[in-house]
Short mmCIF file of C-alpha atoms in Angstrom, two decimals:
data_model
loop_
_atom_site.label_atom_id
_atom_site.label_comp_id
_atom_site.label_asym_id
_atom_site.label_seq_id
_atom_site.Cartn_x
_atom_site.Cartn_y
_atom_site.Cartn_z
CA MET Q 459 136.26 104.63 66.71
CA THR Q 460 134.31 103.43 63.66
CA LEU Q 461 130.69 104.39 63.55
CA ARG Q 462 128.27 101.55 63.56
CA VAL Q 463 125.45 103.56 62.14
CA TYR Q 464 125.63 106.31 59.30
CA THR Q 465 123.38 108.30 57.27
CA THR Q 466 123.91 109.24 53.63
CA PRO Q 467 122.05 110.32 50.46
CA VAL Q 468 121.72 107.41 47.99
CA VAL Q 469 120.39 106.44 44.52
CA VAL Q 470 119.18 102.87 43.88
CA LEU Q 471 121.15 101.36 40.94
CA HIS Q 472 120.10 97.82 41.19
CA ARG Q 473 118.01 95.46 43.29
CA THR Q 474 117.81 91.71 43.81
CA ASN Q 475 115.19 89.89 45.81
CA LEU Q 476 116.46 87.99 48.85
CA GLY Q 477 114.22 85.44 50.33
CA GLU Q 478 110.62 86.17 50.62
CA HIS Q 479 110.62 89.60 52.12
CA ASP Q 480 114.07 91.27 51.69
CA LYS Q 481 116.10 93.02 48.96
CA ILE Q 482 119.75 93.39 48.25
CA LEU Q 483 120.41 96.84 46.82
CA THR Q 484 123.35 98.24 44.91
CA LEU Q 485 123.50 101.97 45.98
CA CYS Q 486 125.35 105.01 44.65
CA THR Q 487 126.01 106.98 47.90
CA LEU Q 488 127.33 110.61 48.21
CA GLU Q 489 130.08 109.95 50.80
CA ARG Q 490 130.94 106.32 50.47
CA GLY Q 491 130.61 105.56 46.80
CA LYS Q 492 129.02 102.45 45.51
CA LEU Q 493 127.98 99.72 48.01
CA ASN Q 494 125.65 96.87 48.48
CA ALA Q 495 123.15 96.84 51.29
CA VAL Q 496 120.23 94.77 52.63
CA ALA Q 497 116.75 96.14 53.03
CA LYS Q 498 115.06 93.83 55.32
CA GLY Q 499 111.27 93.36 54.83
CA ALA Q 500 111.30 95.83 51.97
CA ARG Q 501 109.18 93.50 49.73
CA LYS Q 502 106.31 93.55 52.21
CA PRO Q 503 103.53 95.86 51.02
CA ILE Q 504 103.37 97.64 54.46
CA SER Q 505 107.21 98.17 54.66
CA LYS Q 506 108.31 101.73 55.36
CA LEU Q 507 111.32 100.95 53.15
CA ALA Q 508 109.29 99.85 50.07
CA GLY Q 509 109.18 103.11 48.18
CA ALA Q 510 112.86 104.01 48.93
CA THR Q 511 114.18 100.72 47.65
CA GLU Q 512 112.67 101.08 44.20
CA LEU Q 513 114.95 101.53 41.22
CA PHE Q 514 116.25 105.05 40.55
CA THR Q 515 114.89 106.40 43.82
CA HIS Q 516 116.89 109.20 45.45
CA SER Q 517 116.62 108.95 49.24
CA ARG Q 518 118.45 109.75 52.50
CA VAL Q 519 118.94 106.44 54.26
CA GLN Q 520 120.32 105.27 57.65
CA LEU Q 521 122.45 102.17 57.49
CA ALA Q 522 123.96 99.93 60.17
CA VAL Q 523 127.31 98.46 59.50
CA GLY Q 524 127.04 94.65 58.99
CA ARG Q 525 129.74 91.86 58.73
CA SER Q 526 129.42 91.43 55.02
CA LEU Q 527 126.57 93.83 54.00
CA ASP Q 528 125.33 97.00 55.61
CA VAL Q 529 121.68 97.08 56.58
CA ILE Q 530 119.21 99.80 55.74
CA THR Q 531 117.33 100.80 58.86
CA GLN Q 532 115.50 104.00 57.91
CA ALA Q 533 114.84 105.89 54.68
CA GLU Q 534 113.35 109.17 53.69
CA ILE Q 535 112.62 109.77 49.93
CA THR Q 536 113.98 112.86 48.35
CA ASP Q 537 112.96 112.12 44.68
CA SER Q 538 110.78 109.14 43.85
CA PHE Q 539 111.02 109.78 40.12
CA GLN Q 540 107.53 108.42 39.59
CA GLY Q 541 107.50 110.25 36.28
CA ILE Q 542 110.33 108.09 35.10
CA ARG Q 543 108.79 104.82 36.27
CA ASN Q 544 105.47 105.72 34.48
CA ASP Q 545 107.15 105.99 31.07
CA LEU Q 546 108.85 103.13 29.38
CA THR Q 547 111.27 105.31 27.34
CA ARG Q 548 112.38 107.10 30.45
CA ILE Q 549 112.80 103.84 32.31
CA ALA Q 550 115.11 102.64 29.50
CA HIS Q 551 117.21 105.79 29.64
CA ALA Q 552 117.39 105.80 33.49
CA SER Q 553 118.42 102.12 33.33
CA LEU Q 554 121.39 103.00 31.11
CA MET Q 555 122.40 105.83 33.43
CA THR Q 556 122.37 103.66 36.53
CA GLU Q 557 124.07 100.73 34.73
CA LEU Q 558 126.90 103.01 33.65
CA VAL Q 559 127.37 104.31 37.16
CA ASP Q 560 127.50 100.75 38.37
CA ARG Q 561 129.88 99.53 35.71
CA PHE Q 562 132.34 102.45 35.80
CA THR Q 563 132.74 102.76 39.62
CA GLU Q 564 134.40 100.57 42.24
CA GLU Q 565 132.86 99.76 45.61
CA ARG Q 566 133.62 102.16 48.47
CA ASP Q 567 135.31 104.71 46.08
CA PRO Q 568 133.40 107.99 46.61
CA HIS Q 569 132.62 110.10 43.52
CA PRO Q 570 130.47 113.04 44.96
CA GLN Q 571 130.42 114.78 41.59
CA LEU Q 572 129.19 111.64 39.88
CA PHE Q 573 126.51 111.18 42.50
CA TRP Q 574 125.11 114.70 41.84
CA LEU Q 575 125.43 114.18 38.09
CA LEU Q 576 123.27 111.06 38.31
CA VAL Q 577 120.62 112.85 40.55
CA ASN Q 578 120.54 115.93 38.25
CA ALA Q 579 120.34 113.76 35.12
CA LEU Q 580 117.38 111.69 36.54
CA ARG Q 581 115.67 114.96 37.44
CA ALA Q 582 116.11 116.24 33.95
CA LEU Q 583 115.04 112.91 32.46
CA GLU Q 584 111.82 113.01 34.37
CA GLN Q 585 110.83 116.31 32.68
CA THR Q 586 112.61 116.49 29.42
CA ALA Q 587 111.13 116.12 25.86
CA HIS Q 588 114.52 114.82 24.70
CA PRO Q 589 115.64 111.77 26.74
CA ASP Q 590 118.36 110.87 24.24
CA LEU Q 591 120.05 114.20 24.73
CA VAL Q 592 119.87 114.14 28.49
CA THR Q 593 121.33 110.62 28.28
CA HIS Q 594 124.21 111.65 26.02
CA CYS Q 595 124.87 114.72 28.16
CA PHE Q 596 125.13 112.44 31.20
CA GLU Q 597 127.38 109.98 29.38
CA MET Q 598 129.86 112.74 28.27
CA HIS Q 599 130.14 114.04 31.83
CA LEU Q 600 130.39 110.59 33.35
CA LEU Q 601 133.24 109.71 30.98
CA SER Q 602 135.03 112.81 31.90
CA GLU Q 603 134.61 112.26 35.50
CA VAL Q 604 135.96 108.74 35.47
CA GLY Q 605 138.87 109.61 33.25
CA TYR Q 606 137.71 108.13 29.91
CA GLY Q 607 136.52 111.31 28.13
CA PRO Q 608 136.74 110.86 24.37
CA HIS Q 609 138.92 113.07 22.16
CA LEU Q 610 136.38 114.72 19.85
CA ALA Q 611 138.32 117.75 18.64
CA ASP Q 612 141.89 116.78 18.03
CA CYS Q 613 143.82 113.59 17.18
CA ALA Q 614 143.91 111.15 20.07
CA ILE Q 615 147.68 110.51 19.25
CA CYS Q 616 149.23 113.71 18.24
CA GLY Q 617 146.70 116.41 19.18
CA THR Q 618 146.34 117.77 15.59
CA GLU Q 619 142.95 119.58 15.11
CA ILE Q 620 140.59 117.45 13.13
CA HIS Q 621 138.85 118.86 9.99
CA ALA Q 622 138.02 115.73 7.95
CA ASP Q 623 134.29 115.00 7.67
CA PRO Q 624 133.72 112.32 8.54
CA ALA Q 625 136.75 111.63 10.81
CA PRO Q 626 137.92 108.21 11.79
CA PHE Q 627 137.01 107.49 15.39
CA SER Q 628 138.99 104.72 17.15
CA PRO Q 629 137.18 103.15 20.30
CA ALA Q 630 140.56 101.53 21.24
CA LEU Q 631 142.47 104.82 21.22
CA GLY Q 632 139.59 106.84 22.58
CA GLY Q 633 139.19 109.45 19.97
CA VAL Q 634 139.32 110.84 16.44
CA LEU Q 635 142.51 110.43 14.36
CA CYS Q 636 144.34 112.61 11.88
CA PRO Q 637 145.19 111.22 8.45
CA ALA Q 638 148.77 110.72 9.51
CA HIS Q 639 147.83 108.31 12.33
CA ARG Q 640 144.81 106.60 10.88
CA ARG Q 641 146.89 103.64 9.85
CA ARG Q 642 148.06 103.03 13.49
CA ALA Q 643 144.53 102.23 14.55
CA GLY Q 644 142.71 99.09 14.17
CA ASP Q 645 138.97 99.24 13.74
CA THR Q 646 137.60 102.74 13.41
CA MET Q 647 134.16 104.09 12.71
CA PRO Q 648 133.14 107.29 10.84
CA ALA Q 649 132.28 110.30 12.93
CA GLY Q 650 130.81 113.40 11.25
CA LEU Q 651 131.88 116.86 12.40
CA GLY Q 652 128.19 117.44 13.46
CA THR Q 653 128.33 114.43 15.69
CA LEU Q 654 131.67 115.43 17.28
CA SER Q 655 130.47 118.97 17.73
CA LEU Q 656 127.33 117.78 19.57
CA GLY Q 657 129.36 115.67 21.90
CA ARG Q 658 131.75 118.57 22.75
CA THR Q 659 128.76 120.88 23.40
CA LEU Q 660 127.02 118.45 25.62
CA LEU Q 661 130.09 118.18 27.84
CA HIS Q 662 129.86 122.08 28.62
CA ILE Q 663 126.21 122.15 29.62
CA SER Q 664 124.29 120.68 32.58
CA PRO Q 665 121.73 117.85 31.86
CA ARG Q 666 119.21 120.14 33.62
CA ARG Q 667 119.61 122.92 31.07
CA GLU Q 668 116.34 122.09 29.24
CA ASP Q 669 116.62 125.34 27.32
CA ALA Q 670 119.97 124.42 25.94
CA LEU Q 671 118.98 120.83 25.12
CA GLU Q 672 115.87 122.24 23.35
CA ALA Q 673 118.10 124.53 21.19
CA LEU Q 674 120.34 121.58 20.45
CA ALA Q 675 117.41 119.41 19.48
CA ALA Q 676 116.21 122.08 17.10
CA HIS Q 677 119.62 122.38 15.41
CA THR Q 678 120.79 118.78 15.24
CA SER Q 679 119.44 116.08 12.96
CA PRO Q 680 118.30 112.65 14.14
CA GLU Q 681 121.23 111.32 12.12
CA ILE Q 682 123.71 113.35 14.08
CA ARG Q 683 122.19 112.27 17.38
CA ARG Q 684 122.33 108.60 16.35
CA GLY Q 685 125.84 109.08 15.28
CA LEU Q 686 126.79 110.25 18.72
CA GLU Q 687 124.97 107.38 20.28
CA ARG Q 688 126.95 104.91 18.19
CA LEU Q 689 130.21 106.56 18.96
CA LEU Q 690 129.61 106.67 22.73
CA ARG Q 691 128.38 103.10 22.89
CA ALA Q 692 131.52 101.86 21.03
CA HIS Q 693 133.76 104.04 23.23
CA MET Q 694 132.23 102.79 26.46
CA GLN Q 695 131.89 99.24 25.48
CA TYR Q 696 135.65 98.98 24.71
CA ARG Q 697 136.44 99.93 28.29
CA LEU Q 698 134.06 97.61 30.01
CA GLU Q 699 134.64 93.81 30.39
CA ARG Q 700 131.02 92.76 29.74
CA PRO Q 701 128.42 94.05 27.25
CA LEU Q 702 126.04 96.68 28.50
CA LYS Q 703 122.38 95.58 28.74
CA SER Q 704 120.47 98.80 28.72
CA PRO Q 705 121.30 99.91 25.02
CA ASP Q 706 119.38 96.85 23.84
CA PHE Q 707 116.44 97.87 26.03
CA ILE Q 708 116.50 101.46 24.63
CA ARG Q 709 116.54 100.14 21.08
CA GLU Q 710 113.61 97.81 21.72
CA VAL Q 711 111.61 100.61 23.32
CA THR Q 712 112.52 103.10 20.48
CA ALA Q 713 111.40 100.48 17.91
CA LEU Q 714 108.16 99.94 19.78
CA TYR Q 715 107.30 103.61 19.72
CA THR Q 716 108.58 104.54 16.19
CA PRO Q 717 105.89 104.34 13.51
CA PRO Q 718 106.75 102.28 10.42
CA SER Q 719 107.87 104.29 7.40
CA ASN Q 720 105.81 104.38 4.13
CA GLY Q 721 102.93 102.55 5.89
CA ARG Q 722 105.05 99.42 6.57
#
């Protein structure tokens, strides 16, 4: 017999207003994957669901099975991530994380490891001094989890170890290429060995390892970090049908808080 009510941990990925008082939420759940649900009355100031239905919030919720959309009936907040919502830079990076989970997953397809990856990355993002590294660490782990991890050490076609600096990276083929197979690719982009090394390192540490991220920040230049950002954006965008919105948000926020050079 199918249960009509169930309880599960969730993270709010997206929200849309419905009528005057309700919300439709896209949730990443632990046991049931991504799903859409209605939170009735959540827009009312006195609603007990108001806090738990904010973006990025990690809660344990009770849902009733509905005909088209399940309905949130109770919620208990686990992590409000107020520290993220109070900082525009952290909001931008959290928006990218939740957008990626939304875009790379199908409805009702459980990914428990991805759920906890998102929760731990948001917890790290709330505290870190290096939001970009936390985000890139999250991206590398997410891509590996969904089967799109980029080849950053050896040729994506033949497996030959890469020594060229920079090496050609093919978004279409999902990795770097050796000289023998460079001609088989269409558009490529240069990827320095430092950028490739940073990507590989991030795949082997947790987003919550602030000590490891601090060490990486001290030993990698802004140029290397920007190189990994460009590589990952191109790699992910090739695999998605529609452009991502959050990278533009991150660039706008970064420009807003970056002082002009030479007084200009």
